[in-house]
Amino acid sequence: MKPSLSSVEDALSEIRSLIEKHHSFVLLEHQKPDGDCVGSGLALVQALRNLGKQALLVSQDPHPAVYDFLPGREFHTRAQYIEPEDFRAEVAIFIDCTDPERAGKGLELASNSIWVNIDHHVSNTGFGDVSLVVPDAAATGEIIYKLLLAMGVPITKEIATCLFVAIATDTGGFRYQNTTQETFEIAGALTGYGAIPWEIAEHIFETRSVSSILLLGKALNTLKLSRGGKLATVSVTRDMMAQAGASPDETEGIIGYPRSISGVEVSLLFREMEDGSGFHVSFRSRSKVDVSKIAMRLGGGGHPRAAGALVKGNLEEASQKVLSVLDEFDIWMDS
Ligand code: 5GP
Ligand code: MN
């Protein structure tokens, strides 16, 4: 479903006038925020602050340490540090969230606010008083860029750096199928505003913690190929994370390895939840299978080539559940 140009323009101007009219804003990220969510949120919170607004970026879970180099962190906090009773924002802006519940504990801070939904997931439910969902955008960062242009706010070097990170991470370094001519045009413009691509790449793609490399080794040891070599599965348990000294966000990037195996169309990463109640399953596909549909059947969501869902049970039960849904989709037949 492609939103019409006018509906995008209408939503942009509605958001612009909401921002002009109101003074206090809370920006909500999704649970386990990724580079797009963090970069988009930090860019928008700085833009609002530069306009003299009161604005706070809030996430349930911490930002992955790789994004510590980004500017604007002083305007970010975690939901657990705020008492919802003492907090009031006139407008809540959901960033990169398919549905309000994705904000987790942050949702408690939005109960009396006007809701704005800015996202690029096909599985977005269209919630909110104003909804700006553009599935063709490679990253929410592209949409935030357009919003800032529509608002006429200056794009500083700091904002440009955050937006570049948003786009570079969700496109896998401008390599995934979501990368378009417009993606490069926006990235080029951001470079003009002061983003330095090689420095950003050095931080986000070329620097890893020892613990994440140790965890990668353990995860790759669990590799299983099935469905005639078209499905590759890896898993990460809490034990493995403890042994590697790694945090849950250090699983990011692992799933790219099984997908890169020749002949693999779909890869899965099972990551055990911190409370042991089940697994977060990441789905990636190479070029054909729409994994967002599979994730949605399991109560999750995402994009055609990258999606996720939470599945209860032990590893055996969770993988049985996921495999039975995958097999219903009849995706292993064509070559
Ligand atoms: P990842 O596998 O990297 O966690 O996520 C891949 C994509 O799927 C991201 O765009 C992410 O927002 C989305 N996603 C991951 N997990 C969930 C989930 O549990 N629910 C929903 N709705 N989307 C998810
Ligand atoms: Mn995104």
GROMACS .gro file of C-alpha atoms and ligand atoms in nm:
model
  360
    1MET     CA    1   0.000   0.000   0.000
    2LYS     CA    2   0.154   0.323  -0.116
    3PRO     CA    3   0.027   0.643   0.049
    4SER     CA    4  -0.074   0.906  -0.206
    5LEU     CA    5   0.151   1.206  -0.241
    6SER     CA    6  -0.125   1.428  -0.108
    7SER     CA    7  -0.178   1.218   0.205
    8VAL     CA    8   0.195   1.245   0.281
    9GLU     CA    9   0.186   1.622   0.215
   10ASP     CA   10  -0.127   1.658   0.430
   11ALA     CA   11   0.027   1.467   0.720
   12LEU     CA   12   0.350   1.668   0.692
   13SER     CA   13   0.163   1.996   0.711
   14GLU     CA   14  -0.059   1.874   0.996
   15ILE     CA   15   0.249   1.777   1.195
   16ARG     CA   16   0.412   2.107   1.110
   17SER     CA   17   0.117   2.302   1.248
   18LEU     CA   18   0.097   2.081   1.560
   19ILE     CA   19   0.462   2.162   1.625
   20GLU     CA   20   0.401   2.533   1.570
   21LYS     CA   21   0.099   2.534   1.801
   22HIS     CA   22   0.229   2.330   2.092
   23HIS     CA   23   0.516   2.364   2.332
   24SER     CA   24   0.589   2.027   2.497
   25PHE     CA   25   0.675   1.705   2.317
   26VAL     CA   26   0.767   1.351   2.410
   27LEU     CA   27   0.929   1.138   2.140
   28LEU     CA   28   0.879   0.765   2.190
   29GLU     CA   29   1.110   0.498   2.052
   30HIS     CA   30   1.030   0.128   2.014
   31GLN     CA   31   1.158  -0.139   2.249
   32LYS     CA   32   1.518  -0.243   2.181
   33PRO     CA   33   1.574   0.064   1.962
   34ASP     CA   34   1.787   0.022   1.650
   35GLY     CA   35   1.999   0.275   1.460
   36ASP     CA   36   1.704   0.414   1.265
   37CYS     CA   37   1.500   0.471   1.579
   38VAL     CA   38   1.790   0.621   1.775
   39GLY     CA   39   1.914   0.842   1.489
   40SER     CA   40   1.564   0.962   1.394
   41GLY     CA   41   1.475   1.034   1.755
   42LEU     CA   42   1.796   1.223   1.832
   43ALA     CA   43   1.759   1.426   1.511
   44LEU     CA   44   1.400   1.528   1.584
   45VAL     CA   45   1.456   1.603   1.952
   46GLN     CA   46   1.745   1.837   1.862
   47ALA     CA   47   1.539   2.007   1.590
   48LEU     CA   48   1.254   2.070   1.838
   49ARG     CA   49   1.497   2.200   2.102
   50ASN     CA   50   1.652   2.430   1.842
   51LEU     CA   51   1.302   2.571   1.785
   52GLY     CA   52   1.284   2.651   2.156
   53LYS     CA   53   1.040   2.370   2.235
   54GLN     CA   54   1.041   2.150   2.540
   55ALA     CA   55   1.120   1.804   2.403
   56LEU     CA   56   1.236   1.475   2.549
   57LEU     CA   57   1.328   1.152   2.370
   58VAL     CA   58   1.225   0.844   2.567
   59SER     CA   59   1.291   0.474   2.524
   60GLN     CA   60   1.202   0.174   2.736
   61ASP     CA   61   1.536   0.005   2.669
   62PRO     CA   62   1.880   0.167   2.660
   63HIS     CA   63   2.040   0.289   2.338
   64PRO     CA   64   2.297   0.039   2.208
   65ALA     CA   65   2.645   0.161   2.304
   66VAL     CA   66   2.755   0.191   1.938
   67TYR     CA   67   2.539   0.504   1.913
   68ASP     CA   68   2.705   0.675   2.209
   69PHE     CA   69   2.900   0.900   1.971
   70LEU     CA   70   2.582   1.067   1.846
   71PRO     CA   71   2.496   1.423   1.953
   72GLY     CA   72   2.174   1.501   2.143
   73ARG     CA   73   2.203   1.227   2.406
   74GLU     CA   74   2.139   1.482   2.682
   75PHE     CA   75   1.778   1.503   2.557
   76HIS     CA   76   1.724   1.125   2.589
   77THR     CA   77   1.616   0.928   2.892
   78ARG     CA   78   1.465   0.593   2.974
   79ALA     CA   79   1.096   0.554   3.062
   80GLN     CA   80   1.180   0.392   3.394
   81TYR     CA   81   1.330   0.720   3.520
   82ILE     CA   82   1.006   0.919   3.472
   83GLU     CA   83   0.693   0.912   3.688
   84PRO     CA   84   0.397   0.917   3.445
   85GLU     CA   85   0.185   1.108   3.704
   86ASP     CA   86   0.436   1.395   3.710
   87PHE     CA   87   0.486   1.406   3.337
   88ARG     CA   88   0.287   1.588   3.074
   89ALA     CA   89   0.359   1.644   2.708
   90GLU     CA   90   0.102   1.804   2.480
   91VAL     CA   91   0.216   1.595   2.184
   92ALA     CA   92   0.359   1.241   2.175
   93ILE     CA   93   0.548   1.146   1.860
   94PHE     CA   94   0.593   0.772   1.804
   95ILE     CA   95   0.906   0.701   1.603
   96ASP     CA   96   0.955   0.384   1.395
   97CYS     CA   97   0.676   0.207   1.592
   98THR     CA   98   0.436  -0.025   1.406
   99ASP     CA   99   0.180   0.013   1.686
  100PRO     CA  100   0.160   0.208   2.015
  101GLU     CA  101   0.249  -0.098   2.226
  102ARG     CA  102   0.592  -0.109   2.057
  103ALA     CA  103   0.682   0.190   2.278
  104GLY     CA  104   0.657  -0.044   2.580
  105LYS     CA  105   0.682   0.143   2.910
  106GLY     CA  106   0.714   0.473   2.719
  107LEU     CA  107   0.346   0.445   2.625
  108GLU     CA  108   0.250   0.539   2.985
  109LEU     CA  109   0.384   0.890   2.917
  110ALA     CA  110   0.149   0.950   2.622
  111SER     CA  111  -0.190   0.891   2.780
  112ASN     CA  112  -0.304   1.256   2.775
  113SER     CA  113  -0.126   1.369   2.459
  114ILE     CA  114  -0.209   1.417   2.093
  115TRP     CA  115  -0.054   1.118   1.911
  116VAL     CA  116   0.164   1.151   1.602
  117ASN     CA  117   0.278   0.832   1.427
  118ILE     CA  118   0.591   0.858   1.206
  119ASP     CA  119   0.700   0.526   1.058
  120HIS     CA  120   0.794   0.328   0.747
  121HIS     CA  121   0.683  -0.027   0.835
  122VAL     CA  122   0.428  -0.187   0.598
  123SER     CA  123   0.276  -0.348   0.905
  124ASN     CA  124   0.206  -0.011   1.074
  125THR     CA  125  -0.153  -0.009   1.203
  126GLY     CA  126  -0.214   0.357   1.105
  127PHE     CA  127  -0.276   0.455   1.469
  128GLY     CA  128  -0.262   0.809   1.605
  129ASP     CA  129  -0.434   1.145   1.561
  130VAL     CA  130  -0.195   1.214   1.275
  131SER     CA  131  -0.028   0.925   1.094
  132LEU     CA  132   0.266   0.969   0.858
  133VAL     CA  133   0.354   0.620   0.737
  134VAL     CA  134   0.564   0.585   0.423
  135PRO     CA  135   0.648   0.218   0.353
  136ASP     CA  136   0.861   0.318   0.054
  137ALA     CA  137   1.100   0.511   0.277
  138ALA     CA  138   1.411   0.305   0.348
  139ALA     CA  139   1.424   0.443   0.701
  140THR     CA  140   1.214   0.656   0.934
  141GLY     CA  141   1.514   0.890   0.913
  142GLU     CA  142   1.417   0.973   0.551
  143ILE     CA  143   1.071   1.081   0.668
  144ILE     CA  144   1.213   1.290   0.953
  145TYR     CA  145   1.440   1.459   0.698
  146LYS     CA  146   1.135   1.554   0.488
  147LEU     CA  147   0.952   1.675   0.797
  148LEU     CA  148   1.243   1.902   0.892
  149LEU     CA  149   1.246   2.044   0.538
  150ALA     CA  150   0.868   2.099   0.554
  151MET     CA  151   0.911   2.274   0.889
  152GLY     CA  152   1.188   2.490   0.752
  153VAL     CA  153   1.419   2.417   1.047
  154PRO     CA  154   1.793   2.438   0.985
  155ILE     CA  155   1.959   2.099   0.944
  156THR     CA  156   2.269   2.130   1.157
  157LYS     CA  157   2.574   1.905   1.131
  158GLU     CA  158   2.453   1.730   1.448
  159ILE     CA  159   2.106   1.660   1.305
  160ALA     CA  160   2.254   1.552   0.970
  161THR     CA  161   2.485   1.304   1.146
  162CYS     CA  162   2.195   1.145   1.336
  163LEU     CA  163   1.978   1.116   1.023
  164PHE     CA  164   2.267   0.969   0.823
  165VAL     CA  165   2.308   0.701   1.092
  166ALA     CA  166   1.933   0.627   1.078
  167ILE     CA  167   1.945   0.572   0.703
  168ALA     CA  168   2.283   0.395   0.688
  169THR     CA  169   2.180   0.139   0.951
  170ASP     CA  170   1.833   0.052   0.814
  171THR     CA  171   1.976   0.005   0.464
  172GLY     CA  172   2.267  -0.209   0.589
  173GLY     CA  173   2.513   0.050   0.462
  174PHE     CA  174   2.308   0.131   0.148
  175ARG     CA  175   2.309  -0.236   0.040
  176TYR     CA  176   1.958  -0.367   0.110
  177GLN     CA  177   1.666  -0.377  -0.133
  178ASN     CA  178   1.500  -0.076   0.035
  179THR     CA  179   1.782   0.152  -0.088
  180THR     CA  180   1.652   0.384  -0.361
  181GLN     CA  181   1.770   0.681  -0.564
  182GLU     CA  182   1.598   0.901  -0.309
  183THR     CA  183   1.793   0.731  -0.028
  184PHE     CA  184   2.118   0.836  -0.195
  185GLU     CA  185   1.983   1.184  -0.266
  186ILE     CA  186   1.894   1.235   0.099
  187ALA     CA  187   2.224   1.084   0.217
  188GLY     CA  188   2.404   1.314  -0.027
  189ALA     CA  189   2.216   1.617   0.104
  190LEU     CA  190   2.296   1.516   0.463
  191THR     CA  191   2.664   1.497   0.368
  192GLY     CA  192   2.626   1.853   0.239
  193TYR     CA  193   2.485   1.953   0.580
  194GLY     CA  194   2.796   1.817   0.751
  195ALA     CA  195   2.753   1.440   0.804
  196ILE     CA  196   3.086   1.263   0.746
  197PRO     CA  197   3.011   0.920   0.592
  198TRP     CA  198   3.347   0.752   0.660
  199GLU     CA  199   3.355   0.864   1.024
  200ILE     CA  200   2.999   0.741   1.076
  201ALA     CA  201   3.075   0.408   0.904
  202GLU     CA  202   3.382   0.370   1.125
  203HIS     CA  203   3.161   0.402   1.435
  204ILE     CA  204   2.865   0.192   1.329
  205PHE     CA  205   3.011  -0.075   1.100
  206GLU     CA  206   3.382  -0.100   1.175
  207THR     CA  207   3.389  -0.091   1.556
  208ARG     CA  208   3.272  -0.387   1.763
  209SER     CA  209   3.309  -0.485   2.127
  210VAL     CA  210   3.501  -0.802   2.214
  211SER     CA  211   3.186  -0.939   2.379
  212SER     CA  212   2.982  -0.903   2.059
  213ILE     CA  213   3.248  -1.093   1.860
  214LEU     CA  214   3.255  -1.370   2.124
  215LEU     CA  215   2.875  -1.387   2.109
  216LEU     CA  216   2.884  -1.403   1.729
  217GLY     CA  217   3.116  -1.706   1.754
  218LYS     CA  218   2.879  -1.883   1.992
  219ALA     CA  219   2.574  -1.800   1.779
  220LEU     CA  220   2.737  -1.928   1.459
  221ASN     CA  221   2.809  -2.256   1.638
  222THR     CA  222   2.431  -2.312   1.659
  223LEU     CA  223   2.381  -2.276   1.282
  224LYS     CA  224   2.127  -2.517   1.132
  225LEU     CA  225   2.033  -2.539   0.767
  226SER     CA  226   1.699  -2.687   0.666
  227ARG     CA  227   1.431  -2.678   0.397
  228GLY     CA  228   1.677  -2.785   0.129
  229GLY     CA  229   1.935  -2.525   0.236
  230LYS     CA  230   1.694  -2.233   0.197
  231LEU     CA  231   1.642  -2.173   0.568
  232ALA     CA  232   1.926  -2.092   0.808
  233THR     CA  233   1.866  -2.067   1.183
  234VAL     CA  234   2.088  -1.949   1.467
  235SER     CA  235   2.009  -1.895   1.834
  236VAL     CA  236   2.139  -1.696   2.128
  237THR     CA  237   2.048  -1.799   2.482
  238ARG     CA  238   2.086  -1.602   2.805
  239ASP     CA  239   2.368  -1.843   2.901
  240MET     CA  240   2.557  -1.760   2.582
  241MET     CA  241   2.517  -1.387   2.648
  242ALA     CA  242   2.641  -1.432   3.006
  243GLN     CA  243   2.943  -1.638   2.892
  244ALA     CA  244   3.035  -1.377   2.629
  245GLY     CA  245   2.967  -1.090   2.871
  246ALA     CA  246   2.736  -0.946   2.604
  247SER     CA  247   2.414  -0.744   2.636
  248PRO     CA  248   2.102  -0.833   2.431
  249ASP     CA  249   2.160  -0.544   2.190
  250GLU     CA  250   2.492  -0.703   2.089
  251THR     CA  251   2.302  -0.963   1.888
  252GLU     CA  252   2.254  -0.691   1.625
  253GLY     CA  253   2.421  -0.787   1.298
  254ILE     CA  254   2.446  -1.161   1.377
  255ILE     CA  255   2.152  -1.252   1.154
  256GLY     CA  256   2.326  -1.116   0.844
  257TYR     CA  257   2.573  -1.407   0.853
  258PRO     CA  258   2.327  -1.695   0.808
  259ARG     CA  259   2.141  -1.499   0.541
  260SER     CA  260   2.464  -1.453   0.347
  261ILE     CA  261   2.509  -1.830   0.300
  262SER     CA  262   2.479  -1.921  -0.064
  263GLY     CA  263   2.134  -2.066  -0.139
  264VAL     CA  264   1.971  -1.934   0.180
  265GLU     CA  265   1.652  -1.734   0.126
  266VAL     CA  266   1.533  -1.691   0.485
  267SER     CA  267   1.734  -1.665   0.805
  268LEU     CA  268   1.612  -1.670   1.163
  269LEU     CA  269   1.772  -1.559   1.487
  270PHE     CA  270   1.617  -1.676   1.814
  271ARG     CA  271   1.722  -1.453   2.103
  272GLU     CA  272   1.615  -1.561   2.450
  273MET     CA  273   1.420  -1.295   2.643
  274GLU     CA  274   1.584  -1.156   2.955
  275ASP     CA  275   1.304  -1.298   3.174
  276GLY     CA  276   1.333  -1.641   3.010
  277SER     CA  277   0.967  -1.641   2.902
  278GLY     CA  278   1.039  -1.695   2.536
  279PHE     CA  279   1.236  -1.579   2.236
  280HIS     CA  280   1.253  -1.273   2.017
  281VAL     CA  281   1.271  -1.403   1.663
  282SER     CA  282   1.434  -1.195   1.391
  283PHE     CA  283   1.348  -1.277   1.030
  284ARG     CA  284   1.552  -1.180   0.726
  285SER     CA  285   1.496  -1.277   0.364
  286ARG     CA  286   1.724  -1.240   0.070
  287SER     CA  287   1.502  -1.128  -0.216
  288LYS     CA  288   1.166  -1.309  -0.245
  289VAL     CA  289   0.992  -1.403   0.077
  290ASP     CA  290   0.787  -1.133   0.254
  291VAL     CA  291   0.884  -1.204   0.614
  292SER     CA  292   0.670  -0.917   0.750
  293LYS     CA  293   0.365  -1.137   0.681
  294ILE     CA  294   0.515  -1.428   0.872
  295ALA     CA  295   0.609  -1.204   1.167
  296MET     CA  296   0.259  -1.052   1.169
  297ARG     CA  297   0.106  -1.399   1.194
  298LEU     CA  298   0.314  -1.447   1.507
  299GLY     CA  299   0.196  -1.115   1.655
  300GLY     CA  300   0.499  -0.913   1.540
  301GLY     CA  301   0.573  -0.703   1.236
  302GLY     CA  302   0.838  -0.537   1.026
  303HIS     CA  303   0.941  -0.503   0.663
  304PRO     CA  304   0.934  -0.749   0.368
  305ARG     CA  305   1.305  -0.830   0.414
  306ALA     CA  306   1.345  -0.773   0.790
  307ALA     CA  307   1.090  -0.845   1.058
  308GLY     CA  308   1.054  -0.971   1.414
  309ALA     CA  309   0.816  -1.120   1.668
  310LEU     CA  310   0.806  -1.242   2.027
  311VAL     CA  311   0.734  -1.611   2.072
  312LYS     CA  312   0.671  -1.774   2.411
  313GLY     CA  313   0.818  -2.105   2.523
  314ASN     CA  314   1.156  -2.279   2.530
  315LEU     CA  315   1.376  -2.290   2.222
  316GLU     CA  316   1.225  -2.615   2.097
  317GLU     CA  317   0.867  -2.490   2.137
  318ALA     CA  318   0.940  -2.148   1.991
  319SER     CA  319   1.113  -2.289   1.685
  320GLN     CA  320   0.833  -2.540   1.627
  321LYS     CA  321   0.582  -2.254   1.634
  322VAL     CA  322   0.785  -2.044   1.392
  323LEU     CA  323   0.857  -2.331   1.152
  324SER     CA  324   0.493  -2.433   1.135
  325VAL     CA  325   0.392  -2.078   1.039
  326LEU     CA  326   0.676  -2.057   0.787
  327ASP     CA  327   0.572  -2.386   0.628
  328GLU     CA  328   0.212  -2.265   0.592
  329PHE     CA  329   0.340  -1.992   0.366
  330ASP     CA  330   0.460  -2.247   0.115
  331ILE     CA  331   0.775  -2.054   0.040
  332TRP     CA  332   1.023  -2.333  -0.025
  333MET     CA  333   0.886  -2.454  -0.356
  334ASP     CA  334   1.007  -2.212  -0.622
  335SER     CA  335   1.379  -2.189  -0.680
  3365GP     P1  336   1.504  -0.697   1.430
  3365GP     O1  337   1.497  -0.834   1.378
  3365GP     O2  338   1.631  -0.627   1.387
  3365GP     O3  339   1.477  -0.685   1.577
  3365GP     O4  340   1.386  -0.615   1.360
  3365GP     C1  341   1.364  -0.614   1.222
  3365GP     C2  342   1.245  -0.525   1.191
  3365GP     O5  343   1.127  -0.582   1.246
  3365GP     C3  344   1.257  -0.386   1.252
  3365GP     O6  345   1.204  -0.294   1.161
  3365GP     C4  346   1.174  -0.395   1.377
  3365GP     O7  347   1.116  -0.269   1.410
  3365GP     C5  348   1.067  -0.498   1.342
  3365GP     N1  349   1.037  -0.579   1.461
  3365GP     C6  350   1.125  -0.655   1.531
  3365GP     N2  351   1.065  -0.716   1.634
  3365GP     C7  352   0.935  -0.680   1.632
  3365GP     C8  353   0.821  -0.711   1.714
  3365GP     O8  354   0.828  -0.786   1.812
  3365GP     N3  355   0.703  -0.652   1.677
  3365GP     C9  356   0.692  -0.568   1.569
  3365GP     N4  357   0.572  -0.515   1.540
  3365GP     N5  358   0.796  -0.538   1.489
  3365GP    C10  359   0.917  -0.593   1.519
  337MN      MN  360   1.327   0.168   1.074
   0.00000   0.00000   0.00000
